[in-house]
PDB file of C-alpha atoms in Angstrom:
ATOM      1  CA  UNK A 335      -0.059   1.922  -3.215  1.00 88.00           C
ATOM      2  CA  UNK A 336       1.073   2.431   0.300  1.00 89.00           C
ATOM      3  CA  UNK A 337       0.831   5.693   2.227  1.00 91.00           C
ATOM      4  CA  UNK A 338       0.617   7.582  -1.043  1.00 91.00           C
ATOM      5  CA  UNK A 339      -1.806  10.334  -0.129  1.00 94.00           C
ATOM      6  CA  UNK A 340       0.600  13.013  -1.455  1.00 91.00           C
ATOM      7  CA  UNK A 341       1.064  11.237  -4.788  1.00 90.00           C
ATOM      8  CA  UNK A 342      -2.270   9.634  -5.599  1.00 94.00           C
ATOM      9  CA  UNK A 343      -3.825  12.646  -7.305  1.00 95.00           C
ATOM     10  CA  UNK A 344      -0.857  12.831  -9.686  1.00 94.00           C
ATOM     11  CA  UNK A 345      -1.128   9.089 -10.349  1.00 94.00           C
ATOM     12  CA  UNK A 346      -4.748   9.474 -11.486  1.00 95.00           C
ATOM     13  CA  UNK A 347      -3.869  12.656 -13.381  1.00 95.00           C
ATOM     14  CA  UNK A 348      -1.309  10.698 -15.425  1.00 94.00           C
ATOM     15  CA  UNK A 349      -3.907   7.992 -16.136  1.00 94.00           C
ATOM     16  CA  UNK A 350      -6.262  10.729 -17.322  1.00 94.00           C
ATOM     17  CA  UNK A 351      -3.583  11.974 -19.718  1.00 94.00           C
ATOM     18  CA  UNK A 352      -3.275   8.653 -21.589  1.00 95.00           C
ATOM     19  CA  UNK A 353      -4.334   8.913 -25.220  1.00 96.00           C
ATOM     20  CA  UNK A 354      -5.630   5.329 -25.415  1.00 95.00           C
ATOM     21  CA  UNK A 355      -9.465   5.221 -25.443  1.00 94.00           C
ATOM     22  CA  UNK A 356     -10.530   5.225 -21.791  1.00 92.00           C
ATOM     23  CA  UNK A 357     -13.602   3.092 -22.306  1.00 91.00           C
ATOM     24  CA  UNK A 358     -11.241   0.246 -23.303  1.00 92.00           C
ATOM     25  CA  UNK A 359      -9.188   0.537 -20.093  1.00 92.00           C
ATOM     26  CA  UNK A 360      -9.984  -1.328 -16.893  1.00 92.00           C
ATOM     27  CA  UNK A 361      -8.076  -0.162 -13.843  1.00 93.00           C
ATOM     28  CA  UNK A 362      -7.276  -2.228 -10.792  1.00 93.00           C
ATOM     29  CA  UNK A 363      -5.880  -0.156  -7.918  1.00 94.00           C
ATOM     30  CA  UNK A 364      -4.472  -1.855  -4.828  1.00 93.00           C
ATOM     31  CA  UNK A 365      -3.873   0.013  -1.583  1.00 94.00           C
ATOM     32  CA  UNK A 366      -1.938  -2.082   0.889  1.00 91.00           C
ATOM     33  CA  UNK A 367      -0.583  -1.577   4.384  1.00 90.00           C
ATOM     34  CA  UNK A 368      -1.389   2.129   4.444  1.00 90.00           C
ATOM     35  CA  UNK A 369      -1.928   4.068   7.638  1.00 92.00           C
ATOM     36  CA  UNK A 370      -2.986   7.291   5.919  1.00 93.00           C
ATOM     37  CA  UNK A 371      -6.068   8.132   3.802  1.00 94.00           C
ATOM     38  CA  UNK A 372      -4.722   6.607   0.565  1.00 95.00           C
ATOM     39  CA  UNK A 373      -7.546   4.071   0.244  1.00 96.00           C
ATOM     40  CA  UNK A 374     -10.322   6.607   0.825  1.00 96.00           C
ATOM     41  CA  UNK A 375      -8.725   9.057  -1.598  1.00 97.00           C
ATOM     42  CA  UNK A 376      -8.324   6.315  -4.223  1.00 96.00           C
ATOM     43  CA  UNK A 377     -12.044   5.558  -3.903  1.00 96.00           C
ATOM     44  CA  UNK A 378     -12.893   9.259  -4.292  1.00 96.00           C
ATOM     45  CA  UNK A 379     -10.705   9.702  -7.365  1.00 95.00           C
ATOM     46  CA  UNK A 380     -11.995   6.482  -8.955  1.00 95.00           C
ATOM     47  CA  UNK A 381     -15.633   7.471  -8.354  1.00 94.00           C
ATOM     48  CA  UNK A 382     -14.963  10.917  -9.818  1.00 92.00           C
ATOM     49  CA  UNK A 383     -13.636   9.276 -12.989  1.00 90.00           C
ATOM     50  CA  UNK A 384     -16.476   6.770 -13.255  1.00 88.00           C
ATOM     51  CA  UNK A 385     -19.576   8.649 -12.183  1.00 86.00           C
ATOM     52  CA  UNK A 386     -18.944  12.369 -12.684  1.00 78.00           C
ATOM     53  CA  UNK A 387     -21.336  13.975 -15.166  1.00 76.00           C
ATOM     54  CA  UNK A 388     -18.548  16.334 -16.220  1.00 75.00           C
ATOM     55  CA  UNK A 389     -16.447  13.342 -17.281  1.00 68.00           C
ATOM     56  CA  UNK A 390     -19.261  11.291 -18.828  1.00 69.00           C
ATOM     57  CA  UNK A 391     -17.510  10.907 -22.189  1.00 71.00           C
ATOM     58  CA  UNK A 392     -14.205  10.099 -20.465  1.00 80.00           C
ATOM     59  CA  UNK A 393     -15.224   7.217 -18.186  1.00 88.00           C
ATOM     60  CA  UNK A 394     -12.905   4.245 -17.946  1.00 91.00           C
ATOM     61  CA  UNK A 395     -14.243   0.790 -18.798  1.00 90.00           C
ATOM     62  CA  UNK A 396     -14.047  -0.123 -15.128  1.00 91.00           C
ATOM     63  CA  UNK A 397     -12.128   0.972 -12.050  1.00 94.00           C
ATOM     64  CA  UNK A 398     -11.792  -1.370  -9.081  1.00 93.00           C
ATOM     65  CA  UNK A 399     -10.124  -0.160  -5.893  1.00 95.00           C
ATOM     66  CA  UNK A 400      -9.021  -2.749  -3.337  1.00 95.00           C
ATOM     67  CA  UNK A 401      -7.645  -2.486   0.182  1.00 94.00           C
ATOM     68  CA  UNK A 402      -5.695  -5.580   1.175  1.00 92.00           C
ATOM     69  CA  UNK A 403      -2.858  -5.645   3.692  1.00 90.00           C
ATOM     70  CA  UNK A 404       0.028  -8.009   2.996  1.00 85.00           C
ATOM     71  CA  UNK A 405       2.683  -6.965   5.503  1.00 78.00           C
ATOM     72  CA  UNK A 406       0.340  -7.756   8.402  1.00 69.00           C
ATOM     73  CA  UNK A 407       0.038 -11.357   7.156  1.00 66.00           C
ATOM     74  CA  UNK A 408       3.750 -11.808   6.372  1.00 58.00           C
ATOM     75  CA  UNK A 409       6.052 -13.659   8.769  1.00 57.00           C
ATOM     76  CA  UNK A 410       8.046 -11.228  10.913  1.00 54.00           C
ATOM     77  CA  UNK A 411      11.344 -12.395   9.370  1.00 53.00           C
ATOM     78  CA  UNK A 412      10.087 -11.315   5.916  1.00 52.00           C
ATOM     79  CA  UNK A 413       9.207  -7.740   6.815  1.00 51.00           C
ATOM     80  CA  UNK A 414      11.271  -4.745   5.869  1.00 49.00           C
ATOM     81  CA  UNK A 415      11.511  -2.067   8.535  1.00 50.00           C
ATOM     82  CA  UNK A 416       8.653   0.293   7.844  1.00 49.00           C
ATOM     83  CA  UNK A 417       6.542  -2.219   5.855  1.00 47.00           C
ATOM     84  CA  UNK A 418       3.435  -1.352   7.803  1.00 43.00           C
ATOM     85  CA  UNK A 419       4.350   2.316   8.008  1.00 42.00           C
ATOM     86  CA  UNK A 420       6.108   4.819   5.808  1.00 43.00           C
ATOM     87  CA  UNK A 421       6.452   4.361   2.077  1.00 43.00           C
ATOM     88  CA  UNK A 422       9.363   6.764   1.995  1.00 41.00           C
ATOM     89  CA  UNK A 423      12.843   6.074   3.201  1.00 46.00           C
ATOM     90  CA  UNK A 424      16.120   4.519   2.230  1.00 52.00           C
ATOM     91  CA  UNK A 425      15.547   1.250   4.080  1.00 69.00           C
ATOM     92  CA  UNK A 426      13.201  -0.086   1.404  1.00 64.00           C
ATOM     93  CA  UNK A 427      15.919   0.297  -1.243  1.00 65.00           C
ATOM     94  CA  UNK A 428      18.741  -1.337   0.714  1.00 75.00           C
ATOM     95  CA  UNK A 429      20.169  -4.431  -0.939  1.00 75.00           C
ATOM     96  CA  UNK A 430      19.663  -6.655   2.104  1.00 77.00           C
ATOM     97  CA  UNK A 431      15.876  -6.210   2.173  1.00 78.00           C
ATOM     98  CA  UNK A 432      15.187  -6.703  -1.529  1.00 80.00           C
ATOM     99  CA  UNK A 433      14.400 -10.446  -1.486  1.00 86.00           C
ATOM    100  CA  UNK A 434      11.667 -10.121   1.155  1.00 84.00           C
ATOM    101  CA  UNK A 435      10.438  -6.813  -0.272  1.00 82.00           C
ATOM    102  CA  UNK A 436      10.129  -8.353  -3.731  1.00 84.00           C
ATOM    103  CA  UNK A 437       8.276 -11.364  -2.273  1.00 88.00           C
ATOM    104  CA  UNK A 438       5.731  -9.009  -0.721  1.00 87.00           C
ATOM    105  CA  UNK A 439       5.387  -7.072  -3.983  1.00 86.00           C
ATOM    106  CA  UNK A 440       4.918 -10.298  -5.961  1.00 88.00           C
ATOM    107  CA  UNK A 441       2.237 -11.514  -3.556  1.00 91.00           C
ATOM    108  CA  UNK A 442       0.367  -8.221  -3.741  1.00 90.00           C
ATOM    109  CA  UNK A 443       0.584  -7.983  -7.536  1.00 89.00           C
ATOM    110  CA  UNK A 444      -0.539 -11.584  -7.979  1.00 90.00           C
ATOM    111  CA  UNK A 445      -3.468 -10.924  -5.646  1.00 93.00           C
ATOM    112  CA  UNK A 446      -4.416  -7.786  -7.606  1.00 91.00           C
ATOM    113  CA  UNK A 447      -4.210  -9.648 -10.902  1.00 89.00           C
ATOM    114  CA  UNK A 448      -6.603 -12.305  -9.603  1.00 91.00           C
ATOM    115  CA  UNK A 449      -8.988  -9.769  -8.107  1.00 91.00           C
ATOM    116  CA  UNK A 450      -9.118  -7.312 -10.999  1.00 90.00           C
ATOM    117  CA  UNK A 451      -8.640  -9.465 -14.099  1.00 86.00           C
ATOM    118  CA  UNK A 452     -11.681  -9.987 -16.311  1.00 87.00           C
ATOM    119  CA  UNK A 453     -12.099 -12.403 -19.244  1.00 87.00           C
ATOM    120  CA  UNK A 454     -12.114  -9.578 -21.796  1.00 86.00           C
ATOM    121  CA  UNK A 455      -8.725  -8.222 -20.665  1.00 85.00           C
ATOM    122  CA  UNK A 456      -5.891  -9.006 -23.068  1.00 83.00           C
ATOM    123  CA  UNK A 457      -2.970  -7.110 -21.542  1.00 84.00           C
ATOM    124  CA  UNK A 458      -1.881  -5.931 -18.112  1.00 86.00           C
ATOM    125  CA  UNK A 459       0.170  -2.805 -17.482  1.00 87.00           C
ATOM    126  CA  UNK A 460       1.573  -2.185 -14.000  1.00 86.00           C
ATOM    127  CA  UNK A 461       2.148   1.463 -13.131  1.00 88.00           C
ATOM    128  CA  UNK A 462       3.390   2.165  -9.619  1.00 87.00           C
ATOM    129  CA  UNK A 463       2.339   5.285  -7.746  1.00 88.00           C
ATOM    130  CA  UNK A 464       5.924   6.581  -7.665  1.00 83.00           C
ATOM    131  CA  UNK A 465       6.076   6.929 -11.459  1.00 85.00           C
ATOM    132  CA  UNK A 466       6.107  10.669 -12.024  1.00 85.00           C
ATOM    133  CA  UNK A 467       5.763  10.855 -15.806  1.00 86.00           C
ATOM    134  CA  UNK A 468       5.262   8.840 -18.980  1.00 88.00           C
ATOM    135  CA  UNK A 469       4.321   9.503 -22.574  1.00 89.00           C
ATOM    136  CA  UNK A 470       0.611   9.978 -23.263  1.00 94.00           C
ATOM    137  CA  UNK A 471       0.852   7.260 -25.911  1.00 93.00           C
ATOM    138  CA  UNK A 472       2.635   4.745 -23.645  1.00 91.00           C
ATOM    139  CA  UNK A 473      -0.032   2.080 -24.195  1.00 91.00           C
ATOM    140  CA  UNK A 474       0.063   2.502 -27.970  1.00 93.00           C
ATOM    141  CA  UNK A 475       3.871   2.251 -27.899  1.00 89.00           C
ATOM    142  CA  UNK A 476       3.746  -0.941 -25.855  1.00 89.00           C
ATOM    143  CA  UNK A 477       1.068  -2.520 -28.072  1.00 89.00           C
ATOM    144  CA  UNK A 478       2.929  -1.555 -31.237  1.00 90.00           C
ATOM    145  CA  UNK A 479       6.180  -3.027 -29.936  1.00 86.00           C
ATOM    146  CA  UNK A 480       4.434  -6.210 -28.806  1.00 85.00           C
ATOM    147  CA  UNK A 481       2.642  -6.675 -32.118  1.00 86.00           C
ATOM    148  CA  UNK A 482       5.812  -5.962 -34.122  1.00 87.00           C
ATOM    149  CA  UNK A 483       7.982  -8.396 -32.169  1.00 85.00           C
ATOM    150  CA  UNK A 484       5.522 -11.064 -31.083  1.00 85.00           C
ATOM    151  CA  UNK A 485       6.776 -10.647 -27.524  1.00 82.00           C
ATOM    152  CA  UNK A 486       4.563 -11.767 -24.668  1.00 81.00           C
ATOM    153  CA  UNK A 487       6.127  -9.386 -22.139  1.00 82.00           C
ATOM    154  CA  UNK A 488       7.190  -5.814 -22.833  1.00 82.00           C
ATOM    155  CA  UNK A 489       8.741  -3.712 -20.095  1.00 77.00           C
ATOM    156  CA  UNK A 490       9.270   0.051 -20.322  1.00 75.00           C
ATOM    157  CA  UNK A 491      12.367   1.128 -18.432  1.00 72.00           C
ATOM    158  CA  UNK A 492      12.017   3.330 -15.383  1.00 72.00           C
ATOM    159  CA  UNK A 493      14.611   6.075 -15.114  1.00 68.00           C
ATOM    160  CA  UNK A 494      15.402   8.014 -11.947  1.00 64.00           C
ATOM    161  CA  UNK A 495      16.454  11.631 -12.314  1.00 61.00           C
ATOM    162  CA  UNK A 496      18.094  11.557  -8.888  1.00 57.00           C
ATOM    163  CA  UNK A 497      17.822   9.197  -5.970  1.00 53.00           C
ATOM    164  CA  UNK A 498      16.501  12.014  -3.802  1.00 56.00           C
ATOM    165  CA  UNK A 499      13.266  12.266  -5.798  1.00 55.00           C
ATOM    166  CA  UNK A 500      10.160  10.263  -4.954  1.00 54.00           C
ATOM    167  CA  UNK A 501       9.612   8.776  -8.369  1.00 58.00           C
ATOM    168  CA  UNK A 502      10.768   7.682 -11.753  1.00 62.00           C
ATOM    169  CA  UNK A 503       9.900   8.365 -15.368  1.00 63.00           C
ATOM    170  CA  UNK A 504       8.820   5.578 -17.719  1.00 58.00           C
ATOM    171  CA  UNK A 505      10.679   5.983 -20.982  1.00 55.00           C
ATOM    172  CA  UNK A 506      10.265   4.392 -24.381  1.00 50.00           C
ATOM    173  CA  UNK A 507      13.141   1.945 -24.090  1.00 48.00           C
ATOM    174  CA  UNK A 508      11.849  -1.591 -23.874  1.00 48.00           C
ATOM    175  CA  UNK A 509      12.958  -4.987 -22.708  1.00 48.00           C
ATOM    176  CA  UNK A 510      11.299  -7.832 -24.548  1.00 49.00           C
ATOM    177  CA  UNK A 511      10.582 -11.428 -23.619  1.00 49.00           C
ATOM    178  CA  UNK A 512       8.840 -14.060 -25.652  1.00 48.00           C
ATOM    179  CA  UNK A 513       7.386 -17.393 -24.617  1.00 47.00           C
ATOM    180  CA  UNK A 514       7.890 -18.733 -28.161  1.00 45.00           C
TER     181      UNK A 514
END
């Protein structure tokens, strides 16, 4: 997440709506290169879901929130304009910046995987903060598809309604990959 203060509540709201048993879910949330209150708000929302007496029966297995900047450590020639600033804007979607942008995303996701992964975790699901909707049974759909096909990687497609909107919708169309 980067400068996502306007979207973070909705992100956690969607996680709350999942039908998969929460006590079996471990969340790893990474805030990176933000200049707004995204990290502090992520901590607040995570604590609310883990320690609130009102939500006692709905606690997640674990929620870890990390703040690690990657753009600050990247060589200047690998930065996209606005990497350390705004998360909104057309420059991050321009074709010419995609290689370096994807490198930064890969580094941050690999770091999060190493920081948040626990031995009892069998699957990882990445959900970006700009995803605006998905089915409540998304996890069950992914597990069912993986078990039925023997695929090691299952990817739900992300559909944009329009390019002027901030997010996308995960839909139940899947791409499959198998290491077999």
